[in-house]
Coordinates of C-alpha atoms in Angstrom, one line a residue:
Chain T
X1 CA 27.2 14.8 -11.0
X2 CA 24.8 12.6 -12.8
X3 CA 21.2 13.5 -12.4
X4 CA 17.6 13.1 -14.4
X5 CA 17.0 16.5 -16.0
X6 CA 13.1 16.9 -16.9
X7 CA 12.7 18.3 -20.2
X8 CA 8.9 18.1 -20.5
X9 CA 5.8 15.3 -20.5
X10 CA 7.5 11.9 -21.4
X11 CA 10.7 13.3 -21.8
X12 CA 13.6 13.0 -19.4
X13 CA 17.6 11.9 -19.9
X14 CA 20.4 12.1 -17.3
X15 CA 22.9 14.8 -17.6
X16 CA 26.3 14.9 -16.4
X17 CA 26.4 18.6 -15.7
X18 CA 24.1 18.9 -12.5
X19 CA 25.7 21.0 -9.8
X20 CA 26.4 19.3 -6.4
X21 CA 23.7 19.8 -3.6
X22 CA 24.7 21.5 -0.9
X23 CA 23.8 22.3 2.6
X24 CA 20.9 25.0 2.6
X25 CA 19.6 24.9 6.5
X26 CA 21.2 23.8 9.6
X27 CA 19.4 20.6 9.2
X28 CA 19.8 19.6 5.9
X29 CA 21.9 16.2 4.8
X30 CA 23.5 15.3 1.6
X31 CA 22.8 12.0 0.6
X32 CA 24.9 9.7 -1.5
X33 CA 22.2 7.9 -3.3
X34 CA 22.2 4.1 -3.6
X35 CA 18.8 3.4 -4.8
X36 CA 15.7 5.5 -6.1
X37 CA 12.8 4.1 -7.8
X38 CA 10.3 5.2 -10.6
X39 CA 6.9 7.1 -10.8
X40 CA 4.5 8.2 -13.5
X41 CA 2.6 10.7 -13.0
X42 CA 4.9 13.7 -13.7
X43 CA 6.8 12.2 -16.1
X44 CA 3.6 12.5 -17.8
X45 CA 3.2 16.0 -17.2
X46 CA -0.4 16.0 -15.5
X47 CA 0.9 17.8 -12.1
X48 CA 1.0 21.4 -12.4
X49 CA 4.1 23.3 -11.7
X50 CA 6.6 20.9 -12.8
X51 CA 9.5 23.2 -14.6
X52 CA 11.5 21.6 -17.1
X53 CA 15.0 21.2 -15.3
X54 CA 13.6 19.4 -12.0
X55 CA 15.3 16.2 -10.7
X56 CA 12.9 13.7 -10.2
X57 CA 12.8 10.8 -7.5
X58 CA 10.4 11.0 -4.4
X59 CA 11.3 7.1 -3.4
X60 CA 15.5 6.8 -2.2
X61 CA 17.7 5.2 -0.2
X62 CA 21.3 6.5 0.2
X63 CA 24.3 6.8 2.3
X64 CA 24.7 10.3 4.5
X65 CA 28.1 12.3 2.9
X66 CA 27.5 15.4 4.7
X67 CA 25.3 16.6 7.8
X68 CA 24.6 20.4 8.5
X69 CA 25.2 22.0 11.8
X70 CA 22.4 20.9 13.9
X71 CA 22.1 17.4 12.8
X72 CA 21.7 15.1 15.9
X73 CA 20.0 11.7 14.9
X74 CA 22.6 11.1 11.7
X75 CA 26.3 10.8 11.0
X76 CA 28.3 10.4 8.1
X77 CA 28.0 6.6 7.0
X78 CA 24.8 6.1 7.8
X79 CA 22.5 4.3 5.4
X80 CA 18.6 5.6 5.3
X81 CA 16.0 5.3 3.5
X82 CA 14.1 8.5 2.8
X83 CA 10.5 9.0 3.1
X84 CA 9.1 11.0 0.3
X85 CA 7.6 13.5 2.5
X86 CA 9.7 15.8 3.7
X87 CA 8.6 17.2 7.7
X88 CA 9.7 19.8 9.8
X89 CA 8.5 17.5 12.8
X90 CA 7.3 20.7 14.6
X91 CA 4.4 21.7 12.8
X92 CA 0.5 21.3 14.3
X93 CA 0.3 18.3 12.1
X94 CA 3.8 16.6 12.6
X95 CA 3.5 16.8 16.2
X96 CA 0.4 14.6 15.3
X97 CA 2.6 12.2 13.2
X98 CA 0.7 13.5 9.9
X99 CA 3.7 13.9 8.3
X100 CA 2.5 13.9 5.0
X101 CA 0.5 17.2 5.8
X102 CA 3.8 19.3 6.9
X103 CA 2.9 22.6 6.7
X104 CA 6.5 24.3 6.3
X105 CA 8.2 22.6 3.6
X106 CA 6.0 24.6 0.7
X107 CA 6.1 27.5 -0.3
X108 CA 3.8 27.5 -3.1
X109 CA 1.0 26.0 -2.1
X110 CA -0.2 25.5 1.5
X111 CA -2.7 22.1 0.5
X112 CA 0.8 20.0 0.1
X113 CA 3.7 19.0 2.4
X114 CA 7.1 18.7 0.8
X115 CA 7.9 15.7 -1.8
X116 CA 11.1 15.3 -3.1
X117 CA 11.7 15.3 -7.1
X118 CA 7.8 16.1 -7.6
X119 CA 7.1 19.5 -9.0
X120 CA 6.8 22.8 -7.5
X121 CA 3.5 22.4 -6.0
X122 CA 5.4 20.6 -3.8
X123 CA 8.3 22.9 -3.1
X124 CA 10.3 22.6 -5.9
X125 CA 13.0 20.4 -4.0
X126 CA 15.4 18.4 -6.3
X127 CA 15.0 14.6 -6.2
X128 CA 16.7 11.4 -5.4
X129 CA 16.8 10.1 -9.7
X130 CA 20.9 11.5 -9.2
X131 CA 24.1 10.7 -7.7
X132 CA 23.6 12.9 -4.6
X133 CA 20.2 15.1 -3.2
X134 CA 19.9 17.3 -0.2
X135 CA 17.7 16.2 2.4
X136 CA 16.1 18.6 4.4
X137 CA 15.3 18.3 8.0
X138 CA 17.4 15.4 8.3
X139 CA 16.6 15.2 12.1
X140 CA 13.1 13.8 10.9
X141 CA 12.6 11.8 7.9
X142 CA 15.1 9.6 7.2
X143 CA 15.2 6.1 8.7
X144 CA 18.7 4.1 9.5
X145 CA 18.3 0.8 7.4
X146 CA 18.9 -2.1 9.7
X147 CA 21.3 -4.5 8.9
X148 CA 19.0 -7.6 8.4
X149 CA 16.9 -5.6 5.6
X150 CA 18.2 -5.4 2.4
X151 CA 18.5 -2.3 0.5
X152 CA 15.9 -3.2 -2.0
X153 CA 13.7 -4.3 0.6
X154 CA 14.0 -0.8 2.1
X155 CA 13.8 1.4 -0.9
X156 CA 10.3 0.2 -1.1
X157 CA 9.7 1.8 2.7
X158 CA 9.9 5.2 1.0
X159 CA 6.6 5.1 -0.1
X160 CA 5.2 2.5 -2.3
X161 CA 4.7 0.3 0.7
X162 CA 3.6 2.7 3.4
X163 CA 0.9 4.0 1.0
X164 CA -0.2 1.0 0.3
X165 CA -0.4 -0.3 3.6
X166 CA -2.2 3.2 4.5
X167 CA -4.3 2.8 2.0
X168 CA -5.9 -0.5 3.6
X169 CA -5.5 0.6 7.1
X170 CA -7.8 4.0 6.3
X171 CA -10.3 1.6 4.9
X172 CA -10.9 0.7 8.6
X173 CA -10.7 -3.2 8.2
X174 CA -12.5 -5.5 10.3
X175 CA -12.0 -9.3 10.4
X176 CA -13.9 -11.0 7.4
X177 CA -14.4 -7.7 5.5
X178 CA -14.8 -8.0 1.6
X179 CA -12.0 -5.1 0.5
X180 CA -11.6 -4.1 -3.1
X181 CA -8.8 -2.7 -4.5
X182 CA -8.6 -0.8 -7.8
X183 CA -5.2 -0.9 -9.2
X184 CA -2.8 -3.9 -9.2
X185 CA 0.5 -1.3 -9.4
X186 CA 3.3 -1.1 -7.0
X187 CA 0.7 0.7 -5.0
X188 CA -2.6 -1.5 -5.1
X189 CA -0.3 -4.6 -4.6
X190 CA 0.9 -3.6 -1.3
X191 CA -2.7 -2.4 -0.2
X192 CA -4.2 -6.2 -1.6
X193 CA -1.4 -7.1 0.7
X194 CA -2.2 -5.1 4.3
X195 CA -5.4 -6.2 3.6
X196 CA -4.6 -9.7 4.1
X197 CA -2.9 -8.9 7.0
X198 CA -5.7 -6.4 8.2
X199 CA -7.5 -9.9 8.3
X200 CA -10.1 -9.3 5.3
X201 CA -11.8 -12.1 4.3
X202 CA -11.9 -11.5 0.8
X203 CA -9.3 -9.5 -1.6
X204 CA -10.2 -8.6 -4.6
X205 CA -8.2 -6.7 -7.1
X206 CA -9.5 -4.9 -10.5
X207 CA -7.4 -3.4 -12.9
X208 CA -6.7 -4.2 -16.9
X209 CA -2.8 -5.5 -17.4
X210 CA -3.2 -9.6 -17.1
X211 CA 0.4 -9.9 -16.1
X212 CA -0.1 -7.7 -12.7
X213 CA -3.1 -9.4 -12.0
X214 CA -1.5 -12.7 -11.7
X215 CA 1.4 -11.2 -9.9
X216 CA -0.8 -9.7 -7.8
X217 CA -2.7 -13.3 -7.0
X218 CA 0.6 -14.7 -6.3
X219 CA 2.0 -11.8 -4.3
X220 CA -1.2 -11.2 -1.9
X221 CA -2.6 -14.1 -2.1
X222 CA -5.9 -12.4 -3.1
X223 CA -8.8 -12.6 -6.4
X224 CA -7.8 -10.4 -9.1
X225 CA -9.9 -9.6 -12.5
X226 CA -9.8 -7.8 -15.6
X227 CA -12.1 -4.9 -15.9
X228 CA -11.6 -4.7 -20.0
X229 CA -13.6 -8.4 -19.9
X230 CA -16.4 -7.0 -17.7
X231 CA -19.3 -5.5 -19.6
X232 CA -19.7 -3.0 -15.7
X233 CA -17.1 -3.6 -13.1
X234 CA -19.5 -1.7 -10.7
X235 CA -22.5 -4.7 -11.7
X236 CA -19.5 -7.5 -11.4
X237 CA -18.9 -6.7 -7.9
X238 CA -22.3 -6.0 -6.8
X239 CA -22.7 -9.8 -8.1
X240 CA -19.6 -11.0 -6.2
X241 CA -21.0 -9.7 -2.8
X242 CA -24.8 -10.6 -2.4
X243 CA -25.4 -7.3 -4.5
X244 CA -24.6 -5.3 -1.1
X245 CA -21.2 -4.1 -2.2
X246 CA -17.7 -4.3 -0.6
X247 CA -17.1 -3.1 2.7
X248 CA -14.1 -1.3 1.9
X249 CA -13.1 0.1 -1.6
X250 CA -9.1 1.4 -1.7
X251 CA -8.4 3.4 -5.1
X252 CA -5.0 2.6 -5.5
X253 CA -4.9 4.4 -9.4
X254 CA -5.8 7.9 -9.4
X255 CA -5.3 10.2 -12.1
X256 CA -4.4 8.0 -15.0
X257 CA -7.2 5.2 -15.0
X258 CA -8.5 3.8 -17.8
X259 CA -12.1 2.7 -19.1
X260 CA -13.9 5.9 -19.6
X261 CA -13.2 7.8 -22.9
X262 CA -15.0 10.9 -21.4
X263 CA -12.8 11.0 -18.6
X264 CA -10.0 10.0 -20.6
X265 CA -9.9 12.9 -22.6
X266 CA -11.5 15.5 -20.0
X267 CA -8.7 14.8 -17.6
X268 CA -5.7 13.1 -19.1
X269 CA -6.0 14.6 -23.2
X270 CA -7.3 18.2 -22.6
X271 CA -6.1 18.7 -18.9
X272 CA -9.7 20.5 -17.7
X273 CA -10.5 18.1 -15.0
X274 CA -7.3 17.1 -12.9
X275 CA -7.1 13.5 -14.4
X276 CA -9.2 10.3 -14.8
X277 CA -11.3 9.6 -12.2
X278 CA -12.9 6.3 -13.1
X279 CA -11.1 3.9 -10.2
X280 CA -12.9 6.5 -7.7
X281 CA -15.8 6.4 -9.6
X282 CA -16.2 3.0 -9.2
X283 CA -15.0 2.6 -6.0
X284 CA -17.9 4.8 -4.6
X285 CA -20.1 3.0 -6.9
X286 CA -19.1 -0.5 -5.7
X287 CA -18.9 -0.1 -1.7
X288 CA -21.8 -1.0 0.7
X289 CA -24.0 1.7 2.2
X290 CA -21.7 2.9 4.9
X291 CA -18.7 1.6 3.5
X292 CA -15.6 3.2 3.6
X293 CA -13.8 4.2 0.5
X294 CA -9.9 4.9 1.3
X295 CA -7.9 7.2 -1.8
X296 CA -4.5 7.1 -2.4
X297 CA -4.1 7.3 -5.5
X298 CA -2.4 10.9 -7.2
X299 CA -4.8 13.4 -8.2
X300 CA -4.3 17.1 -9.4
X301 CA -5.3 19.8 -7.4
X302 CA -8.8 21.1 -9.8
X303 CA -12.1 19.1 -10.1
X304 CA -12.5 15.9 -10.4
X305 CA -16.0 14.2 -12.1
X306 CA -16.8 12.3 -9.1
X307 CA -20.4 10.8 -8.3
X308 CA -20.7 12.8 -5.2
X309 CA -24.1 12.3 -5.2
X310 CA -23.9 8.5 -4.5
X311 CA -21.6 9.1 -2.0
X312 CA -23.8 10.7 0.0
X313 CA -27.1 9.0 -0.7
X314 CA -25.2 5.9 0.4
X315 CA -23.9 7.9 3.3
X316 CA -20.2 6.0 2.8
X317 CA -17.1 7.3 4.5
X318 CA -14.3 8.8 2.2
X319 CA -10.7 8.6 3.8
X320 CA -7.3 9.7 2.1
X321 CA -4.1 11.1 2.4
X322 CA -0.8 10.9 1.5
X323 CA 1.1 8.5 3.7
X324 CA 2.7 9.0 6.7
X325 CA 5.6 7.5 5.4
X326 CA 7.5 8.1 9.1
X327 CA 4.8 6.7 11.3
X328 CA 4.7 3.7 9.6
X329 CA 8.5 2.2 8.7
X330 CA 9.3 0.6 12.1
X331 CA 6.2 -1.6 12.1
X332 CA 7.0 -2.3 8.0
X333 CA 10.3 -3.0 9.1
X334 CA 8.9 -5.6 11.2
X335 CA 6.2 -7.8 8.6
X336 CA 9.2 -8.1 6.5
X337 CA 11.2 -9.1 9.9
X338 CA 8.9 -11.6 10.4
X339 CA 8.6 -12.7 6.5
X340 CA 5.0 -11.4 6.1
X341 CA 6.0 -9.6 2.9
X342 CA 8.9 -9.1 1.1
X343 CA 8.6 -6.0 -0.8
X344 CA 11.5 -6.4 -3.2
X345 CA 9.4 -8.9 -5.3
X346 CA 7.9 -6.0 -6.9
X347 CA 11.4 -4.6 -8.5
X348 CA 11.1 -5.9 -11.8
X349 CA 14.2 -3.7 -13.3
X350 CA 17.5 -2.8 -12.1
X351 CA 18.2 -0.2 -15.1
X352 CA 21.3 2.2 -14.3
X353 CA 20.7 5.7 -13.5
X354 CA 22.2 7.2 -16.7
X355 CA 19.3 5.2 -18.9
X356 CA 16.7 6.5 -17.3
X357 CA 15.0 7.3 -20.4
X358 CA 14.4 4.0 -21.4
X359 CA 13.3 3.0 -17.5
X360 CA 10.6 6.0 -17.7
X361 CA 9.2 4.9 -21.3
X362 CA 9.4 1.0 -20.2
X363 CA 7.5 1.7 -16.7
X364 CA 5.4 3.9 -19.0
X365 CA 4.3 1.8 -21.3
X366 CA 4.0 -1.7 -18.8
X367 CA 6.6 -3.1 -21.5
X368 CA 8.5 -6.5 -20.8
X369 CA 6.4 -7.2 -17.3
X370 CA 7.4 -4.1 -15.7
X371 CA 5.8 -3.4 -12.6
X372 CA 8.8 -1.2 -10.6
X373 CA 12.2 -0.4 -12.2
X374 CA 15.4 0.6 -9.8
X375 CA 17.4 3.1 -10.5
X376 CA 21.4 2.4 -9.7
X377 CA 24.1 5.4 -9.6
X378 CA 26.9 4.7 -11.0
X379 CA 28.8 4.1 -8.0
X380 CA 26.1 2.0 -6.2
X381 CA 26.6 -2.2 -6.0
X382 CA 23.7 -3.2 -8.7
Chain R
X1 CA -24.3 -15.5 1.5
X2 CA -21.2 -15.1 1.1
X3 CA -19.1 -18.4 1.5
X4 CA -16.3 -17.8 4.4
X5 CA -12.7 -18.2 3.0
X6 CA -10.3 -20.3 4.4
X7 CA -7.2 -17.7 4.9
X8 CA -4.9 -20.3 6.9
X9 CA -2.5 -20.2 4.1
X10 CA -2.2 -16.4 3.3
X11 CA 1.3 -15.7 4.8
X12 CA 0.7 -13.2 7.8
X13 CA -3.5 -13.1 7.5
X14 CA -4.6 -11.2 10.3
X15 CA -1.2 -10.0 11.9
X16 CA -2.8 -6.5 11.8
X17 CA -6.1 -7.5 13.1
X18 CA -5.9 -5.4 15.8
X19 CA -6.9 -2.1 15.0
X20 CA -5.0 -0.6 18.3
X21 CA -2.0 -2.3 16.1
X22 CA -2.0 -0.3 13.8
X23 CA 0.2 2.7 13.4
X24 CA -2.6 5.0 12.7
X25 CA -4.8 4.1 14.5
X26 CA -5.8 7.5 15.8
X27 CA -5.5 10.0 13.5
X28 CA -4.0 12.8 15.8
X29 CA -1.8 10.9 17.9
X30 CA 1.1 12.9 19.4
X31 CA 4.4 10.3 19.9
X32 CA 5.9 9.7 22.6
X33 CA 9.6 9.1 21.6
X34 CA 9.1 13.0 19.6
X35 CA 9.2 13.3 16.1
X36 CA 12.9 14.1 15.7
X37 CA 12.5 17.4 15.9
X38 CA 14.5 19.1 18.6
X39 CA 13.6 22.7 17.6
X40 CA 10.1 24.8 18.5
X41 CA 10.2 26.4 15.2
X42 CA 13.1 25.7 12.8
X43 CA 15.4 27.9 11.2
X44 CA 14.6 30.0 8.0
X45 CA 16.5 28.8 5.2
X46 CA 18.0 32.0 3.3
X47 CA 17.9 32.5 -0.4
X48 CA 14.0 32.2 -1.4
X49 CA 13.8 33.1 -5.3
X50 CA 10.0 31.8 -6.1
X51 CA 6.4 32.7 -5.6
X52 CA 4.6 31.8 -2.1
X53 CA 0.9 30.8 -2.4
X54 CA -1.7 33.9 -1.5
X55 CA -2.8 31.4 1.3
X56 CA -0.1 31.0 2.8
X57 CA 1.4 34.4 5.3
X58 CA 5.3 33.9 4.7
X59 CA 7.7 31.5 3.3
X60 CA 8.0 28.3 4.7
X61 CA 11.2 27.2 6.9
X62 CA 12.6 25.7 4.1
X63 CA 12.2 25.3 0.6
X64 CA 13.6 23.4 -2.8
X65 CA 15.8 25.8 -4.3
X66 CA 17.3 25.0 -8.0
X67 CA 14.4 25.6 -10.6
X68 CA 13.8 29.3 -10.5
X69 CA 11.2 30.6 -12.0
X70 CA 12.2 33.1 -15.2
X71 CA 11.3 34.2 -19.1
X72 CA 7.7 34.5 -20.4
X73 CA 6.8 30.9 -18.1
X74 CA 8.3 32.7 -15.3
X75 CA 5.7 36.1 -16.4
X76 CA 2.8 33.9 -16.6
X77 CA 3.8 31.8 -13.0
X78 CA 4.1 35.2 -11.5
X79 CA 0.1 35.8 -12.6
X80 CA -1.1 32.5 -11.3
X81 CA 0.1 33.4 -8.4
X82 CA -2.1 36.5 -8.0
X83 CA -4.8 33.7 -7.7
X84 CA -5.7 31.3 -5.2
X85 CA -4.9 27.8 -5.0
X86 CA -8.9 27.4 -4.7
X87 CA -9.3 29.0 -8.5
X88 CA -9.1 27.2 -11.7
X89 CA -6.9 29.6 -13.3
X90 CA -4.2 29.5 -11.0
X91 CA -3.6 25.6 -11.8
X92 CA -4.4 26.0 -15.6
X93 CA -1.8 29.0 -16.1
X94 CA 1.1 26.7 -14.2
X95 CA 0.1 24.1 -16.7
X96 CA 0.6 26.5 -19.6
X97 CA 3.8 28.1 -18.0
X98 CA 4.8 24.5 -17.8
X99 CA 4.1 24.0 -21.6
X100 CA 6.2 27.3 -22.4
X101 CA 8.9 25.9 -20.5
X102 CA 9.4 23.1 -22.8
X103 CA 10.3 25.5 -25.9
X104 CA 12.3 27.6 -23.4
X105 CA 13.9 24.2 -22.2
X106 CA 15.0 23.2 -26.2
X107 CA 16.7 27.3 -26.4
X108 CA 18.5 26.6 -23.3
X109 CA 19.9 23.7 -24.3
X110 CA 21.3 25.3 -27.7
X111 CA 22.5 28.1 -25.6
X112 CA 24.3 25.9 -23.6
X113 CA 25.5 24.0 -26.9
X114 CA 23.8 20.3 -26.0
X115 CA 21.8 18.8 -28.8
X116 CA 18.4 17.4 -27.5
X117 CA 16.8 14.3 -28.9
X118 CA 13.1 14.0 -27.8
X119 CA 13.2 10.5 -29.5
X120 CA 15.9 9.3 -27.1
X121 CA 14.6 11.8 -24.4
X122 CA 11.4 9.4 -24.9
X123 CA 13.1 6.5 -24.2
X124 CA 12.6 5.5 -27.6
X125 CA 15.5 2.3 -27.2
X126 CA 12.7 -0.1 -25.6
X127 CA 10.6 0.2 -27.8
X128 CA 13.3 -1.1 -30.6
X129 CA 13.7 -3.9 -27.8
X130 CA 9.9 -4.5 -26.9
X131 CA 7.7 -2.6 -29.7
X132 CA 9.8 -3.1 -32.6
X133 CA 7.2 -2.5 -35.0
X134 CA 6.2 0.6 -33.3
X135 CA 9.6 2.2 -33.4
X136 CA 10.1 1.4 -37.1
X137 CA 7.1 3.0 -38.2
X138 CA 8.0 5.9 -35.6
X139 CA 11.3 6.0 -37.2
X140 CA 10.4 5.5 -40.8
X141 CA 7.6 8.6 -40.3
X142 CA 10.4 10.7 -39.3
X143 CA 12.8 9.8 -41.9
X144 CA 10.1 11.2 -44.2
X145 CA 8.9 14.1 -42.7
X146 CA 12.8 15.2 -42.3
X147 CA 13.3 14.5 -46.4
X148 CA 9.8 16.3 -46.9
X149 CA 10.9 19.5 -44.9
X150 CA 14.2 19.6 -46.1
X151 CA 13.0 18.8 -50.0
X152 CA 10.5 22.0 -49.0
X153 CA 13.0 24.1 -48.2
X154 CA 15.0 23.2 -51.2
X155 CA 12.5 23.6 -53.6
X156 CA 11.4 27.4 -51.7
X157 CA 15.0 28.2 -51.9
X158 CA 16.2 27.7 -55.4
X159 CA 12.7 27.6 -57.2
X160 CA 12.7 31.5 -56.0
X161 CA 16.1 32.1 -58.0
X162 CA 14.3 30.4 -61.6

């Protein structure tokens, strides 16, 4: 079959070769995949553990080919979406619906649950960037796509969208809150958005690319501004709210952020800190005293050069956690129902699987507008 | 002050308002339509080839199961290993495993007779469609280093047998 073969940092091409997945556990699935969409950060080789030869793709939708003995809750035909976690639903934390925090899906580290296509420190399981992927614990994750949402709509419920809308909902939003987000990716769009619909009373999002920002304005209906035309993004906001700070601060970047050269080559050049962390710098910077500041965006698993100090002199509240994807599709399924949000906007690309090359170096490098390319098999309707 | 916005046009402002709304709203919530799960503990899945974490007591249910770890990045995965997940050397070996892995990744695909190009590997294509000027100069820079090397090796070869 066709699948993305990793064959190092920004290097990755679809080979024809892969071997077919097959059924492992009782309650695995094979999927037939229809959609899967694009992510940076291993492609540019800043997670530990990711061995040349992995399929990526942590975000798919696909149709069910093949159930293993002790599926119940899918048959053959069915069309899911998949959430990127993967969760044994019988674990101290999935009984809790923390889903992300599965604690029998990796072997090789015990911090992480399971993500598909996302290095070893997260089990190693191939991803959804191919023609078919094996689905573990197929009795839990995946989510039947209704027939009044579309398929693009849905891809986005794998994770883009649930993290973002985590992302504002761990910033504990009260009506009339000032919320910043940091970031105006796929991510930091959708949180700009839950915000809105948390009932903040003032959006603003940072980041540097002009063309996101104004998508980003138009999308969530929120303030957006360009840290690179800022002489301190920390002073702008203490400007634009009394010189208290924001109530809630969402970093919505993580590893890769510019507009520090120390942490710039610290982190992302020489490796020795587990990426850039100047969006969580300034997001503890920027909130009120007793704030919250909610993280989602990717980190590696060393140190980060964080102003913990601050933190704590300002005695602020530090939420994160990768999303529940699970606990929170039905009541996606029902803003887009209602025409809150619409999450397909965001797919700027519909690139075929077998170019996946040029989709990585395009979402990459931001080029022509790009803010989230599709991925189409082959044998999937574009 | 603050000025208070008027959010009457933000398409769904405040649907969420409700904090008891919201899926997460406790942390630790147990559901009650069950998680899916129709199993105590689930099955082992057979056939584990890798390294578990020291902080972990066994091998989890289940487990990805196509990259094994092997050759001199599979040696120096096995010693990160020995530390744990809480040590800076454990993360900074993977990341050099990870780096040996590339060279082994370029044998492996001689061995197996495929050809790789990094350029293309690099998604070089777009930036002929968006950065033109970049991949020109990236292009024109190999073109020269190729004639240099193989204008090297000429020169090694034949000025030896003068």
């Amino acid at each position: 079959m066709i699948a993305t073969n990793y064959r190092g940092p920004y290097r990755i091409r679809a080979d024809r070769d892969k071997s077919l997945p097959k059924i492992e556990h009782p309650n695995d699935a094979i999927i037939r995949v229809t959609r899967s969409l694009i992510c940076g950060h291993l492609y540019h080789g800043l997670v530990p553990d990711c061995r040349v030869g992995s399929v990526f793709g942590h975000e798919f939708t696909g149709v069910v080919e093949e159930i293993g003995k002790s599926v119940k809750n899918l048959k053959v035909g069915d069309h899911v979406v998949v959430p990127f976690n993967i969760a044994c639903g019988s674990c101290l934390f999935c009984k809790h619906q923390l889903y992300g925090n599965c604690h029998e899906t990796v072997p090789q580290a015990s911090a992480m649950a399971g993500f598909f296509g996302y290095s070893h420190t997260t089990g190693g399981y191939d991803g959804g960037q191919a023609e078919y992927v094996r689905v573990p614990f197929a009795d839990v994750g995946p989510y039947l796509i209704p027939e009044d949402i579309s398929v693009d709509d849905a891809v986005l419920l794998a994770d883009a969208y649930p993290t973002g809308y985590q992302a504002a909902e761990m910033a504990d939003i009260t009506e009339g809150d000032t919320v910043v987000v940091f970031g105006a990716g796929p991510v930091g769009i959708f949180a700009a958005k839950s915000a809105q619909l948390m009932g903040a009373g003032r959006v603003i999002v940072i980041d540097r690319l002009e063309y996101r920002l104004e998508f980003v304005r138009r999308f969530a209906q929120c303030e957006a501004y360009n840290f690179e035309e800022m002489d301190d993004p920390v002073v702008f906001l203490k400007k634009e709210t009394d010189w208290m700070g924001a109530d809630a601060c969402i970093d919505a970047v993580g590893c890769e952020a510019s507009g520090s050269k120390l942490q710039g080559i610290l982190g992302v050049k020489m490796k020795i800190r587990s990426g850039s962390a100047v969006a969580l710098q300034w997001a503890i910077n920027s909130v009120k005293k007793g704030g919250t500041v909610s993280i989602v965006g990717v980190y590696g698993p060393t140190a980060n050069l964080v102003p913990i100090g601050n933190a704590v002199n300002k005695g602020i509240t530090i939420r994160s956690n990768q999303a529940s994807v699970k606990r929170h599709i039905p009541h996606l399924v029902e803003h887009i129902r209602e025409g809150r949000i619409r999450p397909s906007e965001i797919i700027t690309h519909r690139i075929p699987l077998e170019e996946v090359s040029d989709a990585y170096h395009l979402f990459s490098n931001k080029l022509d507008n790009c803010i989230k390319p599709v991925l189409i098999p082959p044998h999937a309707n574009m | 002050m603050e000025q208070i916005r008027d959010t009457s046009s933000i398409k769904g402002w405040g649907a969420d308002s409700d904090k008891l709304n919201r899926p997460a709203h406790t942390m630790w919530e147990i559901p009650i339509e069950g998680t899916g799960a129709h199993w105590e503990t689930p099955e082992q899945q057979p056939g584990f080839k890798d390294f578990v974490s020291i902080e972990r007591p066994r091998v989890t249910k289940v487990f990805g199961n196509t990259v094994h770890p092997k050759g001199l990045s599979g040696l120096v995965r096995k010693m990160a290993f020995k530390k744990s997940e809480g040590t800076f050397s454990h993360w900074m070996m993977l990341i050099f495993a990870d780096r040996i892995g590339i060279v082994e990744g370029y044998l492996d695909d001689f061995k197996q007779g495929k050809l790789p190009h990094p350029l293309r590997e690099r998604g070089w294509n777009m930036d002929k469609k968006f950065k033109t000027r970049r991949y020109y100069k990236v292009l024109t820079m190999s073109g020269l280093l190729t004639v240099g090397l193989i204008a090297s090796v000429v020169k090694l070869t034949y000025g030896n047998r003068r």
